[in-house]
Tab-separated table of C-alpha atoms in Angstrom:
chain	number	residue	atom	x	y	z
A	26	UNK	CA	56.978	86.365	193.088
A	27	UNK	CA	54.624	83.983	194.894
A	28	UNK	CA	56.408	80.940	195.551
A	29	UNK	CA	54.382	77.552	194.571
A	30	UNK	CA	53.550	75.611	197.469
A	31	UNK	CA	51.507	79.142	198.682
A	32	UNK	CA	49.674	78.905	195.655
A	33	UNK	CA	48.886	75.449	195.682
A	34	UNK	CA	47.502	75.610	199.470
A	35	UNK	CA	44.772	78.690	197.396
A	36	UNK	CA	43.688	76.544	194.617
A	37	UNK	CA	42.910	72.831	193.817
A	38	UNK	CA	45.894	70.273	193.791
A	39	UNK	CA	44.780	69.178	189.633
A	40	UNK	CA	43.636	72.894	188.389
A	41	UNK	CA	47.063	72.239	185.538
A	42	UNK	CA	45.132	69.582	184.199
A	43	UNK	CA	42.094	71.921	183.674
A	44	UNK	CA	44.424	73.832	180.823
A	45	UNK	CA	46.881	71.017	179.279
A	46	UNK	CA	46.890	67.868	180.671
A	47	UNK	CA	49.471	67.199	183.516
A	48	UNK	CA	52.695	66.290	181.307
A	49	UNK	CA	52.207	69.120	178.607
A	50	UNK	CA	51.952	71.273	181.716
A	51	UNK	CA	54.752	70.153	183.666
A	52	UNK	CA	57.078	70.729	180.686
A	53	UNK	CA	55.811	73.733	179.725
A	54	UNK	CA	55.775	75.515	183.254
A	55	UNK	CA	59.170	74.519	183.493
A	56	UNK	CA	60.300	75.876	180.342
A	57	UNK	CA	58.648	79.029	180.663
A	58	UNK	CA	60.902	79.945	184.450
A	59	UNK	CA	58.162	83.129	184.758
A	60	UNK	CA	56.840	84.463	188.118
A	61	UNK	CA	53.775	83.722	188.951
A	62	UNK	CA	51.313	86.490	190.362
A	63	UNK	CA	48.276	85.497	192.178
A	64	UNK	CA	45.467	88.273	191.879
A	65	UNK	CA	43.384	88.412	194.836
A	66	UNK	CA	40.479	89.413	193.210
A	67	UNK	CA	37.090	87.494	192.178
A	68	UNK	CA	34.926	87.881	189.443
A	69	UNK	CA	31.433	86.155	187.897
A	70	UNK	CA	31.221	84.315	185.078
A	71	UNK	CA	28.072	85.655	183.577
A	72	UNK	CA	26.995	83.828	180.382
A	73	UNK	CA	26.743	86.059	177.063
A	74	UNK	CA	25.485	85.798	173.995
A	75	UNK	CA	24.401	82.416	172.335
A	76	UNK	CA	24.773	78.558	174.121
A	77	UNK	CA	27.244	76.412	171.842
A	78	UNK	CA	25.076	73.244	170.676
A	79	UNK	CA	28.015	70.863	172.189
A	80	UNK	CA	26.239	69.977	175.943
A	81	UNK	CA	25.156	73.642	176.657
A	82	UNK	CA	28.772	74.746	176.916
A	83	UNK	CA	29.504	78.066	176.370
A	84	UNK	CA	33.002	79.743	175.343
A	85	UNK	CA	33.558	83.180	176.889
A	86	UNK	CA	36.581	85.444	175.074
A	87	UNK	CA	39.251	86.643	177.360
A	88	UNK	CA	38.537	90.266	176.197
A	89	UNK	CA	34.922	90.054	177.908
A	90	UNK	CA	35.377	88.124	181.136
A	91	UNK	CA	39.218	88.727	181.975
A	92	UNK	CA	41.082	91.876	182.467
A	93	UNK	CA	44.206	92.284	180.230
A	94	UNK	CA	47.313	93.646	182.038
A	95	UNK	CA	50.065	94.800	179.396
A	96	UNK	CA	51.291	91.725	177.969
A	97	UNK	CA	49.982	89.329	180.445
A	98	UNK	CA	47.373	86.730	180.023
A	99	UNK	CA	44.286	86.376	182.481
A	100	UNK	CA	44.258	82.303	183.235
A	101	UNK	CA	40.909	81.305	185.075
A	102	UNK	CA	41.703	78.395	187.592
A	103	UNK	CA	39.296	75.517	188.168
A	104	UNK	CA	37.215	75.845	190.994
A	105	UNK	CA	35.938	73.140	192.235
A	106	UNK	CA	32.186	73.674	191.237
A	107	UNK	CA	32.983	72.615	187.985
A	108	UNK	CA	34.090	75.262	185.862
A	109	UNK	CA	37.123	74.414	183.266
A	110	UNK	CA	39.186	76.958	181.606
A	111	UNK	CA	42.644	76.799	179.063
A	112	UNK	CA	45.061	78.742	178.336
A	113	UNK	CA	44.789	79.504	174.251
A	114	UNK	CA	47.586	82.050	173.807
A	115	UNK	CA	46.051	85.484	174.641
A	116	UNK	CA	42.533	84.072	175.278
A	117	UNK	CA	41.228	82.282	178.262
A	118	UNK	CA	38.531	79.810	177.193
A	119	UNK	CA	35.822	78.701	179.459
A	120	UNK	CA	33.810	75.951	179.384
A	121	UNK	CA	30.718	75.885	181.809
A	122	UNK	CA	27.861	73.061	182.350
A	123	UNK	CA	25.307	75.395	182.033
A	124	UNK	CA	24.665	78.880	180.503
A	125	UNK	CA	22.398	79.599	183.349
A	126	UNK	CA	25.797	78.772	185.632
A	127	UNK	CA	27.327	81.435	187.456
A	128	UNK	CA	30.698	80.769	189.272
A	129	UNK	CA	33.456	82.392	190.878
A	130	UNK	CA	37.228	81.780	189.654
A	131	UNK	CA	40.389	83.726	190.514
A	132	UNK	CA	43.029	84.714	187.565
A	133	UNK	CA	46.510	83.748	187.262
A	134	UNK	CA	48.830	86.190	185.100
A	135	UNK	CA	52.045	84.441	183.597
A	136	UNK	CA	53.681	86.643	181.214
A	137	UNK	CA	55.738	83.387	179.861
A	138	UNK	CA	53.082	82.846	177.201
A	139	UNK	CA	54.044	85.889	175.566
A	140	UNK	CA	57.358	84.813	174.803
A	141	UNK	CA	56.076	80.843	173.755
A	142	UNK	CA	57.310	81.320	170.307
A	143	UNK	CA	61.131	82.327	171.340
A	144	UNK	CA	61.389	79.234	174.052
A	145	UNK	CA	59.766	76.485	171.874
A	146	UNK	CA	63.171	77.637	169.903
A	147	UNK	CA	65.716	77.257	172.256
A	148	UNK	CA	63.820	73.644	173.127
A	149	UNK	CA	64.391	72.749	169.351
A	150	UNK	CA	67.387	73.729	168.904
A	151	UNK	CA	68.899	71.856	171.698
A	152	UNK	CA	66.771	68.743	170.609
A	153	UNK	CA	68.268	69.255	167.228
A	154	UNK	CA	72.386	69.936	168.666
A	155	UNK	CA	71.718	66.182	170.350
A	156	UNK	CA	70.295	64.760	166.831
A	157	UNK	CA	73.432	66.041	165.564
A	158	UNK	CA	75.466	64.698	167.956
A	159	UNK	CA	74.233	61.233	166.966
A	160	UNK	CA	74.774	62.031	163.331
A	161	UNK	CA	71.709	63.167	162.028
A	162	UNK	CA	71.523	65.834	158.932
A	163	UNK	CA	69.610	68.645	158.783
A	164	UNK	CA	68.923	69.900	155.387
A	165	UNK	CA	67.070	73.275	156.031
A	166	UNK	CA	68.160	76.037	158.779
A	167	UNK	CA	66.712	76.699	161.809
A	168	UNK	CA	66.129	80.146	163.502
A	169	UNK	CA	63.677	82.654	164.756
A	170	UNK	CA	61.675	84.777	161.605
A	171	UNK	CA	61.175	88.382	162.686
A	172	UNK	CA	57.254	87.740	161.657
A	173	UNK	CA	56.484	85.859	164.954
A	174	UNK	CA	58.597	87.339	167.536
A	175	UNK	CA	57.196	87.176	170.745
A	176	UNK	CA	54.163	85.112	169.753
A	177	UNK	CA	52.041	83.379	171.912
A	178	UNK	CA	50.944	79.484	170.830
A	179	UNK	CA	47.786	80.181	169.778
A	180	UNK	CA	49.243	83.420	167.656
A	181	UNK	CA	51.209	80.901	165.631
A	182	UNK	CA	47.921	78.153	165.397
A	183	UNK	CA	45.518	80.765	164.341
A	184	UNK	CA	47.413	81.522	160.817
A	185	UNK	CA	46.609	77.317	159.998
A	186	UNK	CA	43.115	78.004	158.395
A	187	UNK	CA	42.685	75.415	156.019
A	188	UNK	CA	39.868	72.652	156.393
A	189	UNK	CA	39.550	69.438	155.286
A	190	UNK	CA	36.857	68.038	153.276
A	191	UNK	CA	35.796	64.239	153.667
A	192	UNK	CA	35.420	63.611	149.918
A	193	UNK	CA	37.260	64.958	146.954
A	194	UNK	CA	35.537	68.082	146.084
A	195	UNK	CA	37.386	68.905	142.475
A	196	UNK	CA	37.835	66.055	139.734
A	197	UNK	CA	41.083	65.213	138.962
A	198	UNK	CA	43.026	66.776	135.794
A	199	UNK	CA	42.662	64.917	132.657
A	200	UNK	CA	46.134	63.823	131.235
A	201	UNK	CA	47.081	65.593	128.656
A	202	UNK	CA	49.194	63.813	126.068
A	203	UNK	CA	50.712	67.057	124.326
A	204	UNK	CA	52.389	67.998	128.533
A	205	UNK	CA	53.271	64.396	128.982
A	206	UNK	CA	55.944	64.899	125.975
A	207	UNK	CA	57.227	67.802	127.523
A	208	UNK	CA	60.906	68.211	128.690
A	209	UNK	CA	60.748	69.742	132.108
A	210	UNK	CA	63.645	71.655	133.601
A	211	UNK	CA	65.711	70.514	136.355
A	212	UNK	CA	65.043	73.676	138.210
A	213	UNK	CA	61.657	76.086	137.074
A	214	UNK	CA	60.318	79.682	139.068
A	215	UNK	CA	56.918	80.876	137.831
A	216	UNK	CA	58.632	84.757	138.118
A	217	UNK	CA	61.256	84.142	135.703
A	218	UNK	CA	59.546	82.347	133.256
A	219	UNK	CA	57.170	85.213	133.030
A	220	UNK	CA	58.765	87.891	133.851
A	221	UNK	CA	56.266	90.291	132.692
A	222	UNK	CA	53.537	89.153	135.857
A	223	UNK	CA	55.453	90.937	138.300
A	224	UNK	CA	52.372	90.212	140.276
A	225	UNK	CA	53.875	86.739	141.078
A	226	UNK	CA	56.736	88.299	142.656
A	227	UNK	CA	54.372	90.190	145.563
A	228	UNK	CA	54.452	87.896	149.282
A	229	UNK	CA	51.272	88.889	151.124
A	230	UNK	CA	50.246	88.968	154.782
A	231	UNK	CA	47.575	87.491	155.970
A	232	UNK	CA	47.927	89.087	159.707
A	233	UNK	CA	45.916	87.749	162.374
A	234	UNK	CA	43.255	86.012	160.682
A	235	UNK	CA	42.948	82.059	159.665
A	236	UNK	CA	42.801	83.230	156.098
A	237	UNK	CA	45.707	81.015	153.927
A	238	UNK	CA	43.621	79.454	151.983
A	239	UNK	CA	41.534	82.527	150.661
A	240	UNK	CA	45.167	84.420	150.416
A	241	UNK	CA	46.972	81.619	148.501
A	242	UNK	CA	43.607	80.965	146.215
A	243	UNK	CA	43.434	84.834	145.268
A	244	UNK	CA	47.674	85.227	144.624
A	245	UNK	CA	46.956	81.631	142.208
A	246	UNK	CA	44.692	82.630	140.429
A	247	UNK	CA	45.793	86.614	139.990
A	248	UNK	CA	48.952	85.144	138.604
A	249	UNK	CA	46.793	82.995	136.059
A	250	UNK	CA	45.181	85.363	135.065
A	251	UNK	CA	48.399	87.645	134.310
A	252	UNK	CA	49.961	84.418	132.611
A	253	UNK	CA	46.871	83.665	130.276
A	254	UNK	CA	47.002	87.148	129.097
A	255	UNK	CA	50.662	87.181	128.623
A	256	UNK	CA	51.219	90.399	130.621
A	257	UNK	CA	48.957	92.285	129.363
A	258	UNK	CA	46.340	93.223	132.501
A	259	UNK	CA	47.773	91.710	135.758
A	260	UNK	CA	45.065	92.614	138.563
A	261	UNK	CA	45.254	91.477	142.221
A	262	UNK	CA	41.706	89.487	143.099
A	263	UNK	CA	40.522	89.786	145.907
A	264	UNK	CA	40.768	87.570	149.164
A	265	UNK	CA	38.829	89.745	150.986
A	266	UNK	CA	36.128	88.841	148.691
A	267	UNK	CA	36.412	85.330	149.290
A	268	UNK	CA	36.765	85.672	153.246
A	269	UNK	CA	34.165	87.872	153.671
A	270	UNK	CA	31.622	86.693	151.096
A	271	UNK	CA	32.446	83.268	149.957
A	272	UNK	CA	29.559	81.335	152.733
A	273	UNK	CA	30.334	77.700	150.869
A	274	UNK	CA	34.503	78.577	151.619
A	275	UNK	CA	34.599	78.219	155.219
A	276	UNK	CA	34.208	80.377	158.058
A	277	UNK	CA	36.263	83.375	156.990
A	278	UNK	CA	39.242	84.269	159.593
A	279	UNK	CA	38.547	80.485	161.288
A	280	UNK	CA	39.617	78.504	158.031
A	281	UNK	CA	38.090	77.579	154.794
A	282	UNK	CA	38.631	75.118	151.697
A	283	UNK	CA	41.347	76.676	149.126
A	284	UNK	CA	39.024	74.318	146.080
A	285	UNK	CA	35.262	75.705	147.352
A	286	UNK	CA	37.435	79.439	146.821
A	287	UNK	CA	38.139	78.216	142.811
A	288	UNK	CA	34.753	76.879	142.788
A	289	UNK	CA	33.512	80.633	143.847
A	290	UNK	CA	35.858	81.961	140.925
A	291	UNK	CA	34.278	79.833	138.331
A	292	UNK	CA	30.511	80.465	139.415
A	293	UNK	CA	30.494	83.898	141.113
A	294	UNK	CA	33.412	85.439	140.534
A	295	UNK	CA	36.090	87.486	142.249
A	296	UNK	CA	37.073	91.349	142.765
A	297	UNK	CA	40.068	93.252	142.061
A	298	UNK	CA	41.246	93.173	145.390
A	299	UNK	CA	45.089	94.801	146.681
A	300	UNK	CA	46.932	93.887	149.905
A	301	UNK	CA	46.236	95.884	152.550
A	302	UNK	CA	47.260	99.420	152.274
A	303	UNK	CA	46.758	100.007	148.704
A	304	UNK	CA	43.230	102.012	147.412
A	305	UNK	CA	43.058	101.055	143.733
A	306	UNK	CA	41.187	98.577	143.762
A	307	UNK	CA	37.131	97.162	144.422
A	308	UNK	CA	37.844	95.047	147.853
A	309	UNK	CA	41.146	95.377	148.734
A	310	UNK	CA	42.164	93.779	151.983
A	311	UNK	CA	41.056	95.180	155.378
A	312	UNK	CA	43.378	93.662	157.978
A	313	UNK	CA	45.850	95.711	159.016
A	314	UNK	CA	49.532	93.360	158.851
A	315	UNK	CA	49.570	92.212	162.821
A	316	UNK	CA	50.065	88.116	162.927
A	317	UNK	CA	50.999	87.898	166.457
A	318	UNK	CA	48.004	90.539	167.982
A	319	UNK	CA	46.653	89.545	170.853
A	320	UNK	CA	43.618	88.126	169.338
A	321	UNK	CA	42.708	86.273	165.970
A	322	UNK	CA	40.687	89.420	163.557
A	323	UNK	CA	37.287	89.069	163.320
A	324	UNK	CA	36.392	87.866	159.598
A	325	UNK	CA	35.198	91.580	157.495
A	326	UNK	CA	31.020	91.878	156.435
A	327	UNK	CA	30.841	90.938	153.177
A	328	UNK	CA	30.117	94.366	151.016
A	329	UNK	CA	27.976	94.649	148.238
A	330	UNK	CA	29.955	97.384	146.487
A	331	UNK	CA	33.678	98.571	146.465
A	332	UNK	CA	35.069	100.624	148.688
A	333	UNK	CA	34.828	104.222	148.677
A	334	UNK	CA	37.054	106.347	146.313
A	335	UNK	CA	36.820	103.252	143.592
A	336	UNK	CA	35.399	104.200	140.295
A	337	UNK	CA	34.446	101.092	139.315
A	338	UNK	CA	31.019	98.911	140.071
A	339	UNK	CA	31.146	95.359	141.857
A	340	UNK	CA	29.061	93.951	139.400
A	341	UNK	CA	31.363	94.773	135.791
A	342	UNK	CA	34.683	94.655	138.348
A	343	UNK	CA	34.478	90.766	138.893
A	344	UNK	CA	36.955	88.304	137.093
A	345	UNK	CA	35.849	84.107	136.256
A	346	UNK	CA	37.395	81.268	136.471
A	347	UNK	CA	36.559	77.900	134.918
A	348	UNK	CA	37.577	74.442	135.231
A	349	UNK	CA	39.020	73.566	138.756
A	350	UNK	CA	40.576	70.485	139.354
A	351	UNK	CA	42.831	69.176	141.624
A	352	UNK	CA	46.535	67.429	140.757
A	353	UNK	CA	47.099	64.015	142.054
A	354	UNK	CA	51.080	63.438	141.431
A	355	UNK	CA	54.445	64.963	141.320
A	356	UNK	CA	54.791	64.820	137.065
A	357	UNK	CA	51.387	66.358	136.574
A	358	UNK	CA	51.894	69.094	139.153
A	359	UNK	CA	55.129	69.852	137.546
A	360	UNK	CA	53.382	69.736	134.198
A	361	UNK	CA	50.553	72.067	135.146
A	362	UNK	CA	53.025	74.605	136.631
A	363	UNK	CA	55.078	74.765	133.701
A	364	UNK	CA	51.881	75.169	131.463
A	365	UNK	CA	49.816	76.951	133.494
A	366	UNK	CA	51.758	78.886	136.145
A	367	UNK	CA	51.135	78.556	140.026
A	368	UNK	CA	48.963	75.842	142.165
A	369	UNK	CA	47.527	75.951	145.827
A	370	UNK	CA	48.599	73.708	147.927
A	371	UNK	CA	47.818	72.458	151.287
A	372	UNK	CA	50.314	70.630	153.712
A	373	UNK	CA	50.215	69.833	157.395
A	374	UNK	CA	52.403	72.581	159.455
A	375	UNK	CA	54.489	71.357	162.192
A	376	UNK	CA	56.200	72.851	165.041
A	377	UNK	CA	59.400	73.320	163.639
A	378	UNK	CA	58.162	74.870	160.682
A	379	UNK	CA	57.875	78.363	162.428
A	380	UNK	CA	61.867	78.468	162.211
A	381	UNK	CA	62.338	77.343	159.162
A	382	UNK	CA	65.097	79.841	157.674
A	383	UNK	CA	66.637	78.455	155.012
A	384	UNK	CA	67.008	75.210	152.662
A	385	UNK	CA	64.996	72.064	151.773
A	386	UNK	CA	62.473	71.662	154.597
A	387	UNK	CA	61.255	68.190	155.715
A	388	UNK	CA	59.652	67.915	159.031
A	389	UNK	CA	61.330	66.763	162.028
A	390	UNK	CA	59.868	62.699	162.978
A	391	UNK	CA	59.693	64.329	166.905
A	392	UNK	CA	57.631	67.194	166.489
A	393	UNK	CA	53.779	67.804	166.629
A	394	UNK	CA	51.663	69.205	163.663
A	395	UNK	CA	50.093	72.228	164.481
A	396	UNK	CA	47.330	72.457	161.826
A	397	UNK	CA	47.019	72.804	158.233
A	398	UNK	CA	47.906	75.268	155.752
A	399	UNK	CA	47.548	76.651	152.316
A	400	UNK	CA	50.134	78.422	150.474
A	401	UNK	CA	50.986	78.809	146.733
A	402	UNK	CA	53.242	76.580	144.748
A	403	UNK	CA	55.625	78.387	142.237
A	404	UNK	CA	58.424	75.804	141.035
A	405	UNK	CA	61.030	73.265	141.965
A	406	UNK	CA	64.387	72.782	141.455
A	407	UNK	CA	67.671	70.165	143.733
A	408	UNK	CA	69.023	72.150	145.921
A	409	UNK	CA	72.968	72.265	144.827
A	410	UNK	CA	74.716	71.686	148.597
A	411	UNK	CA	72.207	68.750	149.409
A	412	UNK	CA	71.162	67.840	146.123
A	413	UNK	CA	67.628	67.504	147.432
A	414	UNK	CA	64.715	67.912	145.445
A	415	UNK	CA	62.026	70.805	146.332
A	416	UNK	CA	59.196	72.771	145.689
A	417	UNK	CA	59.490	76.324	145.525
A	418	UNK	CA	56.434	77.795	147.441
A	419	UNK	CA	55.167	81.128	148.721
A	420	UNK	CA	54.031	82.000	151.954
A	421	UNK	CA	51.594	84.177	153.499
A	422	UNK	CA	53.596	85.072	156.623
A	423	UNK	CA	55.270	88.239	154.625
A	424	UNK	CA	58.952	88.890	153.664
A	425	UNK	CA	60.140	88.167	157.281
A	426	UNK	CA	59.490	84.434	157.124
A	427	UNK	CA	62.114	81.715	155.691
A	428	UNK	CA	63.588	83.161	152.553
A	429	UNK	CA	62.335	86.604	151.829
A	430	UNK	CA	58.848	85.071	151.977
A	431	UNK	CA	59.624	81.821	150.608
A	432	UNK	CA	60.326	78.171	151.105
A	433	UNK	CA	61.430	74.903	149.778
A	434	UNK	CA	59.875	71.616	150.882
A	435	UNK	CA	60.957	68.528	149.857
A	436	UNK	CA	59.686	67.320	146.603
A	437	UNK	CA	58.988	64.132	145.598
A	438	UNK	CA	57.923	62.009	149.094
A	439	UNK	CA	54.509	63.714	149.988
A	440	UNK	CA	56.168	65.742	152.724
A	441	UNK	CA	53.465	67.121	155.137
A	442	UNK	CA	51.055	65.508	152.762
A	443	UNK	CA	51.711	68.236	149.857
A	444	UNK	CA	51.164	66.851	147.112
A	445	UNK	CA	48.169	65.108	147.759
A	446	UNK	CA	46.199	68.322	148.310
A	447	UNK	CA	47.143	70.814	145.132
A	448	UNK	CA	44.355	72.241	143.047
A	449	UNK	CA	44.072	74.658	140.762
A	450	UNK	CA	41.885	76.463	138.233
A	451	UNK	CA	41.627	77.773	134.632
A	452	UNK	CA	41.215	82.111	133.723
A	453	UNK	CA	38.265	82.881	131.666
A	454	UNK	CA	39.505	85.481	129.383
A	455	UNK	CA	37.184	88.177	127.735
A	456	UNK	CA	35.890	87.370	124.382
């Protein structure tokens, strides 16, 4: 272990503030206790590849200018020539004047980032024992999902791909007078009411790629089109399609817009698509399950046929869609899930969302949100012990998040701005 006053007489005094600022990094060196090994070894920044448009910076991935050791990240210091680097999970980041720049930095290797995801949890849960102890209620568990063990921050940011239009993209849903006479249940789940779409049963994973809102947009709008044909044909559609091929979406892996992907139902039309794995269908999905790998998946080339071994032809394989709109309050979302089966929905994520367990999830007023995401909305019901309302809502973070896949959120209040971002689309049937 080098001790810290020898490394601060090797580098300069405010090279912390390079990565997070000098509170986030005081806090977070503190919490992480790890030994620090100084690597006495040099090495040239040489630009690669394309200048960013943003003042001639350029960003550099860890994999081409630092050297991985195990499970350690490479952290460039400062140097006082200029040169700024951060720490983004497994990937150092650097951020140079000029592409024509070439500097010298020396590496760091903590091994604490690894284990981010495990200490953020003991710092909640002892935040949360001292809420407690002044009488606040907690009406959802928290713990540690087997999905993100030992993940790094920037792991647990990448899966938080959805983007954010300025304007509203979809009109809203006319009112319907025959829904607004309709009873609605106390407590309602899209798999029991039609139990013949066993498709709405399946959680996916969308691994290590910013990819929620192409993953919650394909499960919607598979389980549609199960529901409008009562049963009868219940295909999975592809996200890959949409991640890969869908240009007006987003940018793949690095986040999209959940309504542009039912826009891209309606007007070009989507695959038969599986989860990863499977090789029945047209574009089934190509990232192998790994949400905490190193680094975030690089977004697949769109292909202009299915894959190999499927009988069928792109062009006579593609489902529609028609009539997207989005949902603007709690009665009509009810109302179009009862009708119409499933919704997408997009929410703000915060931090203590990652150990959400169990219950009726609201966020805690002391943590930071972490980014938006898109997941699919599949009832509601009050929780019996707290008599809290929820949604019931599916994940993308596989069966080893929350409950078997699942959580509840608090209905009724806008939590993490749900229910003013749900859309949804229409099945066109064959004729």
């Amino acid at each position: 272990m080098l001790l810290w006053h020898k490394l601060s007489d090797l580098v300069p005094k405010n090279w912390a503030n390079h990565f997070w600022g000098s509170s986030k990094f005081s806090n977070r060196w503190q919490a992480s206790r790890c030994a620090i090994d100084l690597n006495r070894r040099w090495i040239d920044s040489v630009c690669s590849g394309e200048c960013r448009a943003r003042g001639d910076d350029l960003l550099i991935p860890m994999e081409q200018q630092c050297v991985r050791m195990q499970t350690d990240d490479q952290l460039p210091i400062g140097s006082q020539q200029g040169i700024r680097g951060f720490a983004s999970g497994s990937c150092c980041v650097l951020v140079q004047r000029s592409c024509s720049l070439r500097l010298q930095f020396s590496l760091v290797t903590a091994s604490c980032f690894a284990a981010f995801y495990e200490e953020q949890y003991e710092r909640l849960k002892a935040k949360l024992r001292q809420r407690a102890e002044n009488g606040a209620v907690l009406t959802w568990k928290l713990g540690k999902n087997p999905y993100f063990k030992g993940a790094s921050e920037a792991a647990l940011k990448r899966l938080l791909g959805v983007k954010k239009h300025d304007v509203v993209v979809l009109p809203p849903k006319v009112p319907s007078a025959e829904n607004s006479n309709v009873t609605l249940p106390k407590n309602f789940d899209a798999r029991l009411q039609w139990p013949k779409c066993e498709i709405i049963r399946y959680i996916k994973d969308q691994s290590n790629c910013g990819s929620c809102w192409a993953v919650s947009t394909a499960s919607v709008i598979s389980d549609r089109y199960c529901i409008a044909n009562q049963g009868r044909a219940q295909p999975f559609l592809s996200e890959e399609e949409l991640v890969s091929c869908c240009r007006v979406c987003g940018d793949g892996c690095f986040g999209g817009f959940p309504e542009m992907a039912l826009v891209y139902w309606a007007t070009r039309g989507v695959p038969t698509g599986e989860p990863y794995g499977f090789n029945s269908s047209c574009k089934p999905y190509s990232i192998k399950p790994c949400a905490t790998c190193p680094s975030i998946a690089e977004t697949p080339k769109c292909q202009h046929q299915c894959v190999e071994g499927y009988r069928g032809k792109l062009s006579t394989d593609r489902y529609f869609g028609k009539r997207a709109y989005s949902l603007s309050n709690e009665r009509q979302i009810m109302e179009d899930i009862y009708a119409n089966g499933p919704v997408v929905a997009a929410f703000t994520v915060y931090d203590d969302f990652y150990y959400y367990t169990g219950g009726v999830y609201s966020h805690s007023e002391w943590v930071d949100p972490a980014g938006r995401h898109a997941v699919r909305v599949i009832g509601w019901g009050v929780d019996e012990k707290s008599k809290k309302p929820y949604w019931l809502v599916a994940n993308s973070w596989s069966e080893e998040f929350g409950e078997n896949g699942l959580f509840r959120i608090l209905r009724g209040s806008n939590e993490c701005g749900i229910e003013e971002e749900m859309v949804a689309a229409q099945p066109r049937l064959p004729s």
